[in-house]
PDB file of C-alpha atoms and ligand atoms in Angstrom:
ATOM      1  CA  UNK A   1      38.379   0.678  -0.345  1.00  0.00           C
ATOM      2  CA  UNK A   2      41.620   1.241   1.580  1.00  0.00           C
ATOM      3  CA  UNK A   3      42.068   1.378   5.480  1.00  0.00           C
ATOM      4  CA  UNK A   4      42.828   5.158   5.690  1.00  0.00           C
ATOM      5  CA  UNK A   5      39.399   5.106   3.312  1.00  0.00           C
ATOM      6  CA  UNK A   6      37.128   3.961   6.058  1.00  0.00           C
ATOM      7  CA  UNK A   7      39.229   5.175   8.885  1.00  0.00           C
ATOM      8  CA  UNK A   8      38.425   8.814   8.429  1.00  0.00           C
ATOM      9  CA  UNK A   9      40.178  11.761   8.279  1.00  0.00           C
ATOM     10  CA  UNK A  10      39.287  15.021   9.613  1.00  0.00           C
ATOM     11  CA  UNK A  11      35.601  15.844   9.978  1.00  0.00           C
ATOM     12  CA  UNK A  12      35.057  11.841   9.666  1.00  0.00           C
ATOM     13  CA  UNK A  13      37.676  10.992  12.448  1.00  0.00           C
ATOM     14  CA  UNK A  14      37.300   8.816  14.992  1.00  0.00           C
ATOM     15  CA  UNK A  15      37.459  11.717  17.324  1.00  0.00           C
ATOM     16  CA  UNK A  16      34.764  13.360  15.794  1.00  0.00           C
ATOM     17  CA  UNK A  17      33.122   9.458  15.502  1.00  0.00           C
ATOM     18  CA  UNK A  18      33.626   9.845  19.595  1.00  0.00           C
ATOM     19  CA  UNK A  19      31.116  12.913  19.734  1.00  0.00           C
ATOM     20  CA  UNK A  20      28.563  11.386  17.944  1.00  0.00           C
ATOM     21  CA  UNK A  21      29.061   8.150  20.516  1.00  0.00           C
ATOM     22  CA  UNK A  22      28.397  10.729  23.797  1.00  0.00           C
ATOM     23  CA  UNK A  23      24.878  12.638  21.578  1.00  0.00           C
ATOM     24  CA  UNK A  24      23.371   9.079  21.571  1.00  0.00           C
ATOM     25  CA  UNK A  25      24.097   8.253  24.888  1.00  0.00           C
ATOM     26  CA  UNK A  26      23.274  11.545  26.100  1.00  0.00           C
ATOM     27  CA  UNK A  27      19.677  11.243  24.158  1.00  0.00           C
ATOM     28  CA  UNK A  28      19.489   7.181  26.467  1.00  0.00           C
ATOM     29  CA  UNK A  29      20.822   5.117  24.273  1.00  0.00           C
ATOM     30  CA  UNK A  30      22.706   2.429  26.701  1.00  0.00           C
ATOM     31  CA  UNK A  31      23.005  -0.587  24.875  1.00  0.00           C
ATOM     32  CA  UNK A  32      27.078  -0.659  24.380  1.00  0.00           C
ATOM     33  CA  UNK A  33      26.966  -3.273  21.754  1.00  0.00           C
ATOM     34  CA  UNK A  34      25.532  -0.744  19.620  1.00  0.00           C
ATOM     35  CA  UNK A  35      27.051   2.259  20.941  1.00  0.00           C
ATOM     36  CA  UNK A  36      30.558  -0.066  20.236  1.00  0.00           C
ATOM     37  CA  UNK A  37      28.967  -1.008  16.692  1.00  0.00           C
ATOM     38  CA  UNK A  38      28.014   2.589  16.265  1.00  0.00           C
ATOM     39  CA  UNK A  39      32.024   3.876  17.088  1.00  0.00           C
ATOM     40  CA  UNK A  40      33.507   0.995  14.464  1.00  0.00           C
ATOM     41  CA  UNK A  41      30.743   2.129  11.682  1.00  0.00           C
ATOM     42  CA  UNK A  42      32.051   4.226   8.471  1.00  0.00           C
ATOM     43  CA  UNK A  43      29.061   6.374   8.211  1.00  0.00           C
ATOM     44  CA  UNK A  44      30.996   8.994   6.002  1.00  0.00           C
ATOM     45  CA  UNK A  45      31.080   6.058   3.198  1.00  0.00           C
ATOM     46  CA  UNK A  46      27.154   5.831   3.062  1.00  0.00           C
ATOM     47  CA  UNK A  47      26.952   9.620   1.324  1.00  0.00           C
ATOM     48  CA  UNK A  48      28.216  11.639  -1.538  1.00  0.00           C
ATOM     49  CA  UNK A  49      31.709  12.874  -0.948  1.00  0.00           C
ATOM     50  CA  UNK A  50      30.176  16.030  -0.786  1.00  0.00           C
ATOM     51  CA  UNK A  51      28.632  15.348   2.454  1.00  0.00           C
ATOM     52  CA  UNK A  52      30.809  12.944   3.655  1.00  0.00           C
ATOM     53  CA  UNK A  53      32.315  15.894   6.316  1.00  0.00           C
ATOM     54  CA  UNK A  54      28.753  15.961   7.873  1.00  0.00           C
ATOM     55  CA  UNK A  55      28.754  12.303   8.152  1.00  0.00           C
ATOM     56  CA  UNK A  56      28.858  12.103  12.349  1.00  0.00           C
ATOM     57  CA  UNK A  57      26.650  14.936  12.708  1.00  0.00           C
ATOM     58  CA  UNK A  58      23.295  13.812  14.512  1.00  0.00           C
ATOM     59  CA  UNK A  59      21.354  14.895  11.397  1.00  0.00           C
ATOM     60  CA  UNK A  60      19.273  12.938   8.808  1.00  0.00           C
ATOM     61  CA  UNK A  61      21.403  13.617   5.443  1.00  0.00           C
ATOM     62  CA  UNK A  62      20.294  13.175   1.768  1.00  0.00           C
ATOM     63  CA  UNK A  63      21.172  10.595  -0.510  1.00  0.00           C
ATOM     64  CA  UNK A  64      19.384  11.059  -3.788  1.00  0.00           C
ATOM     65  CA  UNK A  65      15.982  10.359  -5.499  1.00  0.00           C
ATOM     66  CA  UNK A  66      14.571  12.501  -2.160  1.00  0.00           C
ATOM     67  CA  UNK A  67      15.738   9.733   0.246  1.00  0.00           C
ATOM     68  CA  UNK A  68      17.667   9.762   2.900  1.00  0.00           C
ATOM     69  CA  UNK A  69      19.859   8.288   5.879  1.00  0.00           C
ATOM     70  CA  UNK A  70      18.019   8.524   8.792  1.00  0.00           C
ATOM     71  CA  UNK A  71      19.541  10.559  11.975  1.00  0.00           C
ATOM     72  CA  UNK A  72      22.176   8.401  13.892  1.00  0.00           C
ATOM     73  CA  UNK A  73      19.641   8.730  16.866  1.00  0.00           C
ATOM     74  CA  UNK A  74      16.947   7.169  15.295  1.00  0.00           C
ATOM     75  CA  UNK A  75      18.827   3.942  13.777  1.00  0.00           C
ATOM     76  CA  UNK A  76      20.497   3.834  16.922  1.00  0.00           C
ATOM     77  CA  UNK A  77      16.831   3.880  19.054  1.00  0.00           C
ATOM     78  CA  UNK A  78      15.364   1.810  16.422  1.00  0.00           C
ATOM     79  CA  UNK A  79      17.964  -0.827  16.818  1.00  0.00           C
ATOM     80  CA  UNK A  80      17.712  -0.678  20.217  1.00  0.00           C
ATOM     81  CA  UNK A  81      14.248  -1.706  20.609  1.00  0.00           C
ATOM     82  CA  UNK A  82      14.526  -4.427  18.190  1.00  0.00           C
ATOM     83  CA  UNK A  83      17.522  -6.311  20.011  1.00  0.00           C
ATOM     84  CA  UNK A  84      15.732  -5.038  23.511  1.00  0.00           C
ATOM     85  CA  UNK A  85      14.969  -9.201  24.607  1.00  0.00           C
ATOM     86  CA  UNK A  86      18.206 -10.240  23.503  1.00  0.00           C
ATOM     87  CA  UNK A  87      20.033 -11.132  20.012  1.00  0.00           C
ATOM     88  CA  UNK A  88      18.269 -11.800  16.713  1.00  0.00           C
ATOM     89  CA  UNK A  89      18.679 -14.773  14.040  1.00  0.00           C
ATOM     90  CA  UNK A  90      16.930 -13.125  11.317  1.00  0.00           C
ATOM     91  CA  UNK A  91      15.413  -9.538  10.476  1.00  0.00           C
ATOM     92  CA  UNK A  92      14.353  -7.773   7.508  1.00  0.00           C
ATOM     93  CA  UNK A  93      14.930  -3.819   7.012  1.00  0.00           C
ATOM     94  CA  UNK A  94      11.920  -2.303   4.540  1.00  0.00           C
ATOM     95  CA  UNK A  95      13.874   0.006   2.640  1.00  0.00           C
ATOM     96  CA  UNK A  96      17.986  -0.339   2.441  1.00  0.00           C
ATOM     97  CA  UNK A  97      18.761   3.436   0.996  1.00  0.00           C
ATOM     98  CA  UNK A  98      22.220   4.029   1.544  1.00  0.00           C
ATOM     99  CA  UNK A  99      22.593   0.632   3.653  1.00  0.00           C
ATOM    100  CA  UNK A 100      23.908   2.350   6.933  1.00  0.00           C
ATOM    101  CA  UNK A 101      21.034   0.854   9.243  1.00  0.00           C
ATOM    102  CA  UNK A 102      21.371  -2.351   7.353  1.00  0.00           C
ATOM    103  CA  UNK A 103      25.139  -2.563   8.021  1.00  0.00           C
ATOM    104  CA  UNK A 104      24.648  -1.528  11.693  1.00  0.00           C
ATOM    105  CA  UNK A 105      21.971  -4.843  12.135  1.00  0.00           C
ATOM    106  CA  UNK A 106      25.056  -6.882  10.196  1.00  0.00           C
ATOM    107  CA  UNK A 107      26.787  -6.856  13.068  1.00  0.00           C
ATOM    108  CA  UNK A 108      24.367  -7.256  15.211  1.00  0.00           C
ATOM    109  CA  UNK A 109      21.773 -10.130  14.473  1.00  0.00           C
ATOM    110  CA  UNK A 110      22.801 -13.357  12.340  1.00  0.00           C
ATOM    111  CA  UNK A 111      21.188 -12.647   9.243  1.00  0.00           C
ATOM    112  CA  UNK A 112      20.015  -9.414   7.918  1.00  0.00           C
ATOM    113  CA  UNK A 113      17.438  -9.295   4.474  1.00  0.00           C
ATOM    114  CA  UNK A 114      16.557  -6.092   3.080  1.00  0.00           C
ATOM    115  CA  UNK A 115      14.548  -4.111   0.304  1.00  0.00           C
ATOM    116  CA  UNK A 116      14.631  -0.990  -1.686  1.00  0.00           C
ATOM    117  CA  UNK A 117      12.057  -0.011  -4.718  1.00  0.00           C
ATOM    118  CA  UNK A 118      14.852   2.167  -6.308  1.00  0.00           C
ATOM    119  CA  UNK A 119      17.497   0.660  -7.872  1.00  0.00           C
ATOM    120  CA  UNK A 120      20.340   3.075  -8.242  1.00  0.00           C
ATOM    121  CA  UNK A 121      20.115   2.819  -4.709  1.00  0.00           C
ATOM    122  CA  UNK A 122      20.166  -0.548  -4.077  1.00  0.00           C
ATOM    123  CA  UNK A 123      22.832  -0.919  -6.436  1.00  0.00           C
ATOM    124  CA  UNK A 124      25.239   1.975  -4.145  1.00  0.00           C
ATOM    125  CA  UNK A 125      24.054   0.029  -0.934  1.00  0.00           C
ATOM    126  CA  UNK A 126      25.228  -3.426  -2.851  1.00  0.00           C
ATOM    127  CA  UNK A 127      28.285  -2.119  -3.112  1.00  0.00           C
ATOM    128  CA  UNK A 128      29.203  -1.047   0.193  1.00  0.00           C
ATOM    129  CA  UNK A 129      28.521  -4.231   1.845  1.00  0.00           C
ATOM    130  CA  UNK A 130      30.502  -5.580  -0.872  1.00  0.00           C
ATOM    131  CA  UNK A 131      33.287  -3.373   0.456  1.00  0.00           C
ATOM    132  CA  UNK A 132      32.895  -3.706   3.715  1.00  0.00           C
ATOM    133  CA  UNK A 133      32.978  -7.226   3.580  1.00  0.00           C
ATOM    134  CA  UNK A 134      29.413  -7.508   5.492  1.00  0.00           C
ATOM    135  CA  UNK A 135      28.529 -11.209   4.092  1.00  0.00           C
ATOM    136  CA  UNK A 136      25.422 -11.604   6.212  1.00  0.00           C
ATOM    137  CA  UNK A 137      22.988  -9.216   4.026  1.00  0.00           C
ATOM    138  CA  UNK A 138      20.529 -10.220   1.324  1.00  0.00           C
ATOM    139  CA  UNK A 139      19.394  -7.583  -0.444  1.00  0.00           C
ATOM    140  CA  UNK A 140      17.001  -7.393  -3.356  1.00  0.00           C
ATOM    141  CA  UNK A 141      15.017  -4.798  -5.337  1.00  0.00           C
ATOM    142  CA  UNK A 142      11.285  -5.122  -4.309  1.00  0.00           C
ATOM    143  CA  UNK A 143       8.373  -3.726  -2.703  1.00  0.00           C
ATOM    144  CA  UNK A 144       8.596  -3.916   1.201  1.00  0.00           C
ATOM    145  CA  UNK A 145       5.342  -3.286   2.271  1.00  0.00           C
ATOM    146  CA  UNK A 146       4.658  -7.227   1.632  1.00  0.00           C
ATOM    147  CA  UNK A 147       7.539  -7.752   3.248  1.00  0.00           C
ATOM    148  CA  UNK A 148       9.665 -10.350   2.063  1.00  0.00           C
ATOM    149  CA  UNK A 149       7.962 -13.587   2.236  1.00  0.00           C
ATOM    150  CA  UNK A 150      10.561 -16.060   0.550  1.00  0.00           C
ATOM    151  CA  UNK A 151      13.080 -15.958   3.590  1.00  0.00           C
ATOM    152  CA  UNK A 152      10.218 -15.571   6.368  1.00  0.00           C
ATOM    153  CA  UNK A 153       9.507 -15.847   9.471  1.00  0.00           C
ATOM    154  CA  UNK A 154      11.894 -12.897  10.759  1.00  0.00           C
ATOM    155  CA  UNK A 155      12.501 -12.639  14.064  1.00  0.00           C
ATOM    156  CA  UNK A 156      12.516  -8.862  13.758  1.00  0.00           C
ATOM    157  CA  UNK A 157      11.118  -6.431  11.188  1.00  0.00           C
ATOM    158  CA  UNK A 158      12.339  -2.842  10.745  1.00  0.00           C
ATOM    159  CA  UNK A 159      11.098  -0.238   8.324  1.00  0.00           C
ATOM    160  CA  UNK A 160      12.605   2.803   7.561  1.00  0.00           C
ATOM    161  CA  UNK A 161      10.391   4.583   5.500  1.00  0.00           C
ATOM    162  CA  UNK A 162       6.427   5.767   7.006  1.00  0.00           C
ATOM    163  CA  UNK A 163       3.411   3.440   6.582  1.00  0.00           C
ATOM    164  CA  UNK A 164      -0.156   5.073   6.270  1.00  0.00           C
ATOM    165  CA  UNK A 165      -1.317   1.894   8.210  1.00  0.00           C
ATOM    166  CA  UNK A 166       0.804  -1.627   9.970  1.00  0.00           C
ATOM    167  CA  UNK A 167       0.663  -3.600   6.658  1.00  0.00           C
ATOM    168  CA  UNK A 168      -0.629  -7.264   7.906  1.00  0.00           C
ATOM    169  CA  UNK A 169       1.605  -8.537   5.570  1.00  0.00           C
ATOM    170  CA  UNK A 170       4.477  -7.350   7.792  1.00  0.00           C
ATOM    171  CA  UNK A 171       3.051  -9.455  10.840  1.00  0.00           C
ATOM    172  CA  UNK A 172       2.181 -12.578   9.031  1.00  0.00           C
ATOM    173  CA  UNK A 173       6.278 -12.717   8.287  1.00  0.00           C
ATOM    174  CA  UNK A 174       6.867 -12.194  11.992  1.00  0.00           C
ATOM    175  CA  UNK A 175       8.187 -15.535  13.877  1.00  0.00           C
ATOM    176  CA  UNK A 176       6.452 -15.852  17.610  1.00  0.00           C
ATOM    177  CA  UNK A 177       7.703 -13.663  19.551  1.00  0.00           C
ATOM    178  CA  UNK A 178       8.918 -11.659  17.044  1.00  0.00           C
ATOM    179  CA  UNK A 179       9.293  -7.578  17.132  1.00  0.00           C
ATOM    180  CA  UNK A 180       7.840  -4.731  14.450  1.00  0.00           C
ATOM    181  CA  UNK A 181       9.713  -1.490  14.473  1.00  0.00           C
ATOM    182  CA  UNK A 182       7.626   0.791  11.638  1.00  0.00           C
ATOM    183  CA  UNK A 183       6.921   4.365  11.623  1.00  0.00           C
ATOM    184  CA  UNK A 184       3.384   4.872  10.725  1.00  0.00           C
ATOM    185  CA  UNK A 185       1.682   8.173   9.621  1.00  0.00           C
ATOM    186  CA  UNK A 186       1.648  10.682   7.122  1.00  0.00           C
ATOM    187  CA  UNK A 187       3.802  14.057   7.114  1.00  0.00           C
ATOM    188  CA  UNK A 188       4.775  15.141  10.101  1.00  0.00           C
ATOM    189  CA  UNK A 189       1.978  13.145  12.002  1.00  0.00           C
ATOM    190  CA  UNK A 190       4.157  10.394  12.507  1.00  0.00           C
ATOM    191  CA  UNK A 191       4.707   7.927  15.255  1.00  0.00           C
ATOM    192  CA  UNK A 192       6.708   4.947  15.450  1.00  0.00           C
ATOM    193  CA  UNK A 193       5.106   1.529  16.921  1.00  0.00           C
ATOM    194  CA  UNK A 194       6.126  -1.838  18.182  1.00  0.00           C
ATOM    195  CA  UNK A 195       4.339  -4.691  17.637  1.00  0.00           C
ATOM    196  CA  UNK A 196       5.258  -7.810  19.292  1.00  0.00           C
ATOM    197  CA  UNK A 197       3.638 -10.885  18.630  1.00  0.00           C
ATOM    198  CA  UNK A 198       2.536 -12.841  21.493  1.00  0.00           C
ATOM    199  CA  UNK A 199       4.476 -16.492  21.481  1.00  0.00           C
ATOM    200  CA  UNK A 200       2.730 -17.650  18.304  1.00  0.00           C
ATOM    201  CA  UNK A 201      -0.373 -16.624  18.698  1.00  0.00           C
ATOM    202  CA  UNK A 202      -2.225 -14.383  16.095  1.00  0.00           C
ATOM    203  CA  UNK A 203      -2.329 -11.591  19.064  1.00  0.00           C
ATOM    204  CA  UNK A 204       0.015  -8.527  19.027  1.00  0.00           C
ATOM    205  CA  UNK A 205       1.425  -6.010  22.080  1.00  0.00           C
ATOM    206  CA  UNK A 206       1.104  -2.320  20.264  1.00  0.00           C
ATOM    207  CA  UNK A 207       3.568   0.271  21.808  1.00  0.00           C
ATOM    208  CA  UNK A 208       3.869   4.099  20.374  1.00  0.00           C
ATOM    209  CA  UNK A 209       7.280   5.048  21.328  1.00  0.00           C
ATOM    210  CA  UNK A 210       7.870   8.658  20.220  1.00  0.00           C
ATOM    211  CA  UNK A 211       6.996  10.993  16.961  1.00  0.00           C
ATOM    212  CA  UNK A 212       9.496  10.643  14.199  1.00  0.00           C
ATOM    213  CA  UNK A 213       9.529  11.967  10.666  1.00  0.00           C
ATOM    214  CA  UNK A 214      10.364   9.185   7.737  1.00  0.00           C
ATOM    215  CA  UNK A 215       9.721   9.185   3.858  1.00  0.00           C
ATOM    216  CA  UNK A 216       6.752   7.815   3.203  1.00  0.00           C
ATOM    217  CA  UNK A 217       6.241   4.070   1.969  1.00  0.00           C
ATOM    218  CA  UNK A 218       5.572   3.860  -0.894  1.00  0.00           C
ATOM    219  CA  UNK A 219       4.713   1.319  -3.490  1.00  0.00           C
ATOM    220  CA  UNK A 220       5.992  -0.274  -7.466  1.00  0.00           C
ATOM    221  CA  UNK A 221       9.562   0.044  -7.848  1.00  0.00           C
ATOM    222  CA  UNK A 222      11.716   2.507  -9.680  1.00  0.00           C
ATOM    223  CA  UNK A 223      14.500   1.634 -11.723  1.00  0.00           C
TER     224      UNK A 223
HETATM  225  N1  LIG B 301      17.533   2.476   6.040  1.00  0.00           N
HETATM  226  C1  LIG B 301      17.963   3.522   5.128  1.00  0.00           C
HETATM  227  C2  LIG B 301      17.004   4.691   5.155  1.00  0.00           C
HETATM  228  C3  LIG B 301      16.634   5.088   3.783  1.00  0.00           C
HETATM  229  S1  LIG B 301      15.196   6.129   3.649  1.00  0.00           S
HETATM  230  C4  LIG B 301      19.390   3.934   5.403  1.00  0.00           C
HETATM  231  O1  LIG B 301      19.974   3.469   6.391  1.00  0.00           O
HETATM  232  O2  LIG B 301      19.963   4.705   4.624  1.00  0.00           O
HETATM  233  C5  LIG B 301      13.936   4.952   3.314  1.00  0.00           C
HETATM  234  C6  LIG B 301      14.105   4.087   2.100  1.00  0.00           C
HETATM  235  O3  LIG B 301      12.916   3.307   1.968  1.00  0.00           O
HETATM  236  C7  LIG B 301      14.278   4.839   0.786  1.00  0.00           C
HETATM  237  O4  LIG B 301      15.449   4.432   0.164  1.00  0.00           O
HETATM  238  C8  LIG B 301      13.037   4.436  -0.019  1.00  0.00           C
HETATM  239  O5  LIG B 301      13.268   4.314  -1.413  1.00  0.00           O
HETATM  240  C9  LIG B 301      12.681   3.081   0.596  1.00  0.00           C
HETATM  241  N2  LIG B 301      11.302   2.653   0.401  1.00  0.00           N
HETATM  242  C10 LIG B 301      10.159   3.390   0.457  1.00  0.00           C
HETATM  243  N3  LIG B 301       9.081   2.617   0.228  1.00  0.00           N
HETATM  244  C11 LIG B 301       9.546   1.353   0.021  1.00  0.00           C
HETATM  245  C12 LIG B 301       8.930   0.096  -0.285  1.00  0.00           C
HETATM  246  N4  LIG B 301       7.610  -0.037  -0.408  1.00  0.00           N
HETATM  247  N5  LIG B 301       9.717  -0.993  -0.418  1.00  0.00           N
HETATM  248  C13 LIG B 301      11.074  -0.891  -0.313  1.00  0.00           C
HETATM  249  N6  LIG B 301      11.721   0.264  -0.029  1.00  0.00           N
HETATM  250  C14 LIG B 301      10.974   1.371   0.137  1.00  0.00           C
END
């Protein structure tokens, strides 16, 4: 990809990249090391060229096989609360899609893993951190809702898609004092929760933080 690729031009220029900097700080988002992560991101490059002009809107936007990228908002929020005590070593993101939320934590935490059941997808996300030369992201084709147990403990966990229930699997991969940022519910009856765990104890703090609406989790992979 070329510089005047990921620069932007038009509906995906940094001016317009500017508005979409003052919506999430007008909606509380204050930490400036992701509003400043937030203003240096690409987001056009994470959709079909056909949508790529829609890119900075504050809008969830489709990406295929009836996914898609979550609102800016939302990964912004989400992101928020996970880095909330501080910077991370190591999370893992449930569900990669397009990679945007995955490439946000790059740049952000040491060491991001991450997991998608459908494979064109995971292949497109590949890519992109390929070209955007993010070299701190492991990503692999599996089902999240054991989480990723091979590179655990994570100091954070973040899933992007909607559990019916906080898989324990999830929390046994938590290091102490580690964070869980999961939407859980079904539909449009859906919340999303924190779950700290309490030094290394077996003992978690629960927190609902505000209705969202995800995809659902879901299980087996699709290739
Ligand atoms: N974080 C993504 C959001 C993608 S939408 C982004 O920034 O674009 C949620 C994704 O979770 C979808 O790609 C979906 O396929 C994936 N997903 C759903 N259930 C999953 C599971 N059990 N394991 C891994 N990925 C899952």
């Amino acid at each position: 990809m070329n510089s005047s690729e990921l620069a932007g031009i038009g509906m995906t220029s940094q001016r317009t990249r500017e508005r979409l900097i003052q919506r999430l700080k007008d909606q509380g988002i204050t930490n400036q090391r992701i509003l400043d992560v937030f203003r240096v991101t690409p987001r056009h490059i994470f959709l079909d060229e056909a949508l790529s002009h829609r890119a900075y809107e504050d809008t969830a936007l489709p990406i295929g096989f009836s996914q898609t990228l979550s609102q800016p908002y939302i990964v912004a929020k989400m992101t928020e609360i996970l880095l909330a005590e501080g910077p991370l070593k190591k999370v893992l993101e449930i569900g990669t899609g397009s990679g945007f939320q995955a490439t946000i934590l790059a740049q952000l935490v040491d060491s991001v893993y991450s997991v998608e059941r459908i494979e064109p997808l995971l292949v497109k996300a590949k890519e992109r951190f390929r070209k955007l030369s993010l070299h701190n992201i492991t990503a692999e084709l599996s089902d999240g809702s054991f989480g990723w147990k091979k590179h655990a403990p994570y100091n954070g966990i973040i899933a992007t898609a909607a559990a019916q229930g906080v898989p324990d699997e999830l929390l046994h991969q938590l290091a102490p004092d580690g964070i869980l940022v999961i939407p859980v519910g079904v539909g449009d009856e859906q919340d999303l929760r924190v779950l700290r765990r309490v030094g290394d104890s077996s003992e978690f703090e629960e927190e609902v933080v505000e209705r969202v609406k995800f995809v659902p989790l879901l299980g087996g992979l699709s290739r």
